PDB file of C-alpha atoms in Angstrom:
ATOM      1  CA  UNK A   1      97.669 128.307 106.139  1.00  0.00           C
ATOM      2  CA  UNK A   2     100.349 125.697 106.883  1.00  0.00           C
ATOM      3  CA  UNK A   3     100.981 123.017 104.271  1.00  0.00           C
ATOM      4  CA  UNK A   4     100.525 119.509 105.576  1.00  0.00           C
ATOM      5  CA  UNK A   5     103.511 117.309 104.731  1.00  0.00           C
ATOM      6  CA  UNK A   6     102.253 114.000 106.094  1.00  0.00           C
ATOM      7  CA  UNK A   7      99.084 112.140 105.338  1.00  0.00           C
ATOM      8  CA  UNK A   8      96.780 111.871 108.335  1.00  0.00           C
ATOM      9  CA  UNK A   9      96.955 108.494 110.024  1.00  0.00           C
ATOM     10  CA  UNK A  10      94.087 106.123 109.485  1.00  0.00           C
ATOM     11  CA  UNK A  11      92.304 104.918 112.604  1.00  0.00           C
ATOM     12  CA  UNK A  12      93.988 101.814 113.982  1.00  0.00           C
ATOM     13  CA  UNK A  13      92.205  98.682 112.938  1.00  0.00           C
ATOM     14  CA  UNK A  14      92.299  95.941 115.535  1.00  0.00           C
ATOM     15  CA  UNK A  15      95.075  93.580 114.518  1.00  0.00           C
ATOM     16  CA  UNK A  16      94.684  89.825 114.830  1.00  0.00           C
ATOM     17  CA  UNK A  17      97.231  88.926 117.502  1.00  0.00           C
ATOM     18  CA  UNK A  18      96.867  85.228 116.717  1.00  0.00           C
ATOM     19  CA  UNK A  19      98.189  85.560 113.152  1.00  0.00           C
ATOM     20  CA  UNK A  20     101.776  86.287 112.155  1.00  0.00           C
ATOM     21  CA  UNK A  21     102.548  87.867 108.766  1.00  0.00           C
ATOM     22  CA  UNK A  22     105.708  86.919 106.854  1.00  0.00           C
ATOM     23  CA  UNK A  23     106.974  87.545 103.324  1.00  0.00           C
ATOM     24  CA  UNK A  24     108.723  84.704 101.500  1.00  0.00           C
ATOM     25  CA  UNK A  25     110.723  84.221  98.341  1.00  0.00           C
ATOM     26  CA  UNK A  26     109.270  82.079  95.555  1.00  0.00           C
ATOM     27  CA  UNK A  27     111.111  78.847  96.404  1.00  0.00           C
ATOM     28  CA  UNK A  28     110.076  78.769 100.070  1.00  0.00           C
ATOM     29  CA  UNK A  29     106.496  79.908  99.364  1.00  0.00           C
ATOM     30  CA  UNK A  30     105.824  77.050  96.946  1.00  0.00           C
ATOM     31  CA  UNK A  31     107.592  74.443  99.095  1.00  0.00           C
ATOM     32  CA  UNK A  32     105.358  75.349 102.045  1.00  0.00           C
ATOM     33  CA  UNK A  33     102.304  75.361  99.783  1.00  0.00           C
ATOM     34  CA  UNK A  34     103.219  71.859  98.538  1.00  0.00           C
ATOM     35  CA  UNK A  35     103.739  70.648 102.104  1.00  0.00           C
ATOM     36  CA  UNK A  36     107.406  69.732 101.642  1.00  0.00           C
ATOM     37  CA  UNK A  37     108.752  72.529 103.880  1.00  0.00           C
ATOM     38  CA  UNK A  38     107.498  72.170 107.456  1.00  0.00           C
ATOM     39  CA  UNK A  39     109.657  74.778 109.191  1.00  0.00           C
ATOM     40  CA  UNK A  40     110.400  78.433 108.508  1.00  0.00           C
ATOM     41  CA  UNK A  41     113.478  80.066 110.012  1.00  0.00           C
ATOM     42  CA  UNK A  42     114.035  83.680 111.001  1.00  0.00           C
ATOM     43  CA  UNK A  43     117.250  85.309 112.194  1.00  0.00           C
ATOM     44  CA  UNK A  44     117.603  86.549 115.756  1.00  0.00           C
ATOM     45  CA  UNK A  45     117.328  90.243 114.860  1.00  0.00           C
ATOM     46  CA  UNK A  46     115.659  93.100 116.732  1.00  0.00           C
ATOM     47  CA  UNK A  47     112.864  93.134 114.150  1.00  0.00           C
ATOM     48  CA  UNK A  48     112.139  89.418 114.523  1.00  0.00           C
ATOM     49  CA  UNK A  49     112.488  89.589 118.304  1.00  0.00           C
ATOM     50  CA  UNK A  50     109.779  92.263 118.424  1.00  0.00           C
ATOM     51  CA  UNK A  51     107.440  89.881 116.616  1.00  0.00           C
ATOM     52  CA  UNK A  52     108.489  86.462 117.893  1.00  0.00           C
ATOM     53  CA  UNK A  53     109.990  86.861 121.383  1.00  0.00           C
ATOM     54  CA  UNK A  54     108.564  87.514 124.823  1.00  0.00           C
ATOM     55  CA  UNK A  55     110.844  89.950 126.658  1.00  0.00           C
ATOM     56  CA  UNK A  56     110.467  90.756 130.364  1.00  0.00           C
ATOM     57  CA  UNK A  57     112.759  93.221 132.141  1.00  0.00           C
ATOM     58  CA  UNK A  58     115.080  93.200 129.140  1.00  0.00           C
ATOM     59  CA  UNK A  59     115.477  89.400 129.215  1.00  0.00           C
ATOM     60  CA  UNK A  60     114.288  86.811 126.701  1.00  0.00           C
ATOM     61  CA  UNK A  61     111.792  84.562 128.503  1.00  0.00           C
ATOM     62  CA  UNK A  62     110.188  82.660 125.622  1.00  0.00           C
ATOM     63  CA  UNK A  63     108.590  82.774 122.216  1.00  0.00           C
ATOM     64  CA  UNK A  64     105.231  84.240 121.310  1.00  0.00           C
ATOM     65  CA  UNK A  65     102.765  81.702 120.085  1.00  0.00           C
ATOM     66  CA  UNK A  66     100.509  82.296 117.107  1.00  0.00           C
ATOM     67  CA  UNK A  67      97.662  80.152 115.792  1.00  0.00           C
ATOM     68  CA  UNK A  68      98.408  80.883 112.131  1.00  0.00           C
ATOM     69  CA  UNK A  69     100.882  82.594 109.841  1.00  0.00           C
ATOM     70  CA  UNK A  70      99.923  84.429 106.658  1.00  0.00           C
ATOM     71  CA  UNK A  71     102.671  83.981 104.098  1.00  0.00           C
ATOM     72  CA  UNK A  72     102.949  86.340 101.151  1.00  0.00           C
ATOM     73  CA  UNK A  73     104.998  85.752  98.008  1.00  0.00           C
ATOM     74  CA  UNK A  74     107.267  88.777  97.651  1.00  0.00           C
ATOM     75  CA  UNK A  75     106.264  92.425  97.542  1.00  0.00           C
ATOM     76  CA  UNK A  76     104.465  92.650  94.200  1.00  0.00           C
ATOM     77  CA  UNK A  77     101.026  94.149  93.677  1.00  0.00           C
ATOM     78  CA  UNK A  78      98.314  91.621  94.645  1.00  0.00           C
ATOM     79  CA  UNK A  79     100.770  88.825  95.563  1.00  0.00           C
ATOM     80  CA  UNK A  80      99.679  85.260  96.279  1.00  0.00           C
ATOM     81  CA  UNK A  81      99.085  84.560  99.957  1.00  0.00           C
ATOM     82  CA  UNK A  82      98.297  81.544 102.089  1.00  0.00           C
ATOM     83  CA  UNK A  83      97.411  80.917 105.716  1.00  0.00           C
ATOM     84  CA  UNK A  84      99.201  78.077 107.490  1.00  0.00           C
ATOM     85  CA  UNK A  85      98.730  76.554 110.932  1.00  0.00           C
ATOM     86  CA  UNK A  86     101.543  77.291 113.411  1.00  0.00           C
ATOM     87  CA  UNK A  87     102.337  74.351 115.675  1.00  0.00           C
ATOM     88  CA  UNK A  88     105.094  76.006 117.692  1.00  0.00           C
ATOM     89  CA  UNK A  89     107.723  78.747 117.631  1.00  0.00           C
ATOM     90  CA  UNK A  90     111.052  78.019 119.291  1.00  0.00           C
ATOM     91  CA  UNK A  91     114.418  79.686 119.725  1.00  0.00           C
ATOM     92  CA  UNK A  92     117.171  77.312 118.635  1.00  0.00           C
ATOM     93  CA  UNK A  93     120.721  77.886 119.817  1.00  0.00           C
ATOM     94  CA  UNK A  94     123.765  76.646 117.892  1.00  0.00           C
ATOM     95  CA  UNK A  95     125.877  76.857 121.061  1.00  0.00           C
ATOM     96  CA  UNK A  96     123.956  75.947 124.242  1.00  0.00           C
ATOM     97  CA  UNK A  97     126.913  77.173 126.346  1.00  0.00           C
ATOM     98  CA  UNK A  98     126.806  80.712 124.930  1.00  0.00           C
ATOM     99  CA  UNK A  99     126.237  83.365 127.579  1.00  0.00           C
ATOM    100  CA  UNK A 100     124.571  85.863 125.229  1.00  0.00           C
ATOM    101  CA  UNK A 101     121.903  85.314 122.591  1.00  0.00           C
ATOM    102  CA  UNK A 102     123.143  86.741 119.283  1.00  0.00           C
ATOM    103  CA  UNK A 103     122.389  86.528 115.577  1.00  0.00           C
ATOM    104  CA  UNK A 104     125.490  84.323 115.289  1.00  0.00           C
ATOM    105  CA  UNK A 105     124.400  81.638 117.739  1.00  0.00           C
ATOM    106  CA  UNK A 106     120.605  81.346 117.518  1.00  0.00           C
ATOM    107  CA  UNK A 107     117.546  81.675 115.301  1.00  0.00           C
ATOM    108  CA  UNK A 108     113.764  81.335 115.506  1.00  0.00           C
ATOM    109  CA  UNK A 109     112.105  78.197 114.132  1.00  0.00           C
ATOM    110  CA  UNK A 110     108.429  78.316 113.182  1.00  0.00           C
ATOM    111  CA  UNK A 111     107.040  74.773 113.016  1.00  0.00           C
ATOM    112  CA  UNK A 112     104.236  74.633 110.470  1.00  0.00           C
ATOM    113  CA  UNK A 113     101.098  72.517 110.242  1.00  0.00           C
ATOM    114  CA  UNK A 114      98.512  72.307 107.504  1.00  0.00           C
ATOM    115  CA  UNK A 115      97.863  74.917 104.836  1.00  0.00           C
ATOM    116  CA  UNK A 116      94.449  76.280 105.844  1.00  0.00           C
ATOM    117  CA  UNK A 117      93.822  78.736 103.002  1.00  0.00           C
ATOM    118  CA  UNK A 118      95.397  79.113  99.577  1.00  0.00           C
TER     119      UNK A 118
END
């Protein structure tokens, strides 16, 4: 008998493609909850591109659009969460004349609406 080293994978649950999931630090979580922070920023990294960008033939063609974002406060057990309306996601460039998109010259901006669930 061969020992199994990995747990069997659970069947894939259908993921909600209209909701983005992001983890925040305490300051930003409570500012969004209070309604004083209306934009969330994410660096132009491969990880964020896979979640926020539309890529065709290796080229950036736009940003994915989500209806809502679920924010979570940190990585603790049973952390507070909230669901917030997403108005728009854009890619903002610091240098519009730059030939390449890099982490140094652009970032994603998630424009937030109302807090829908606390």
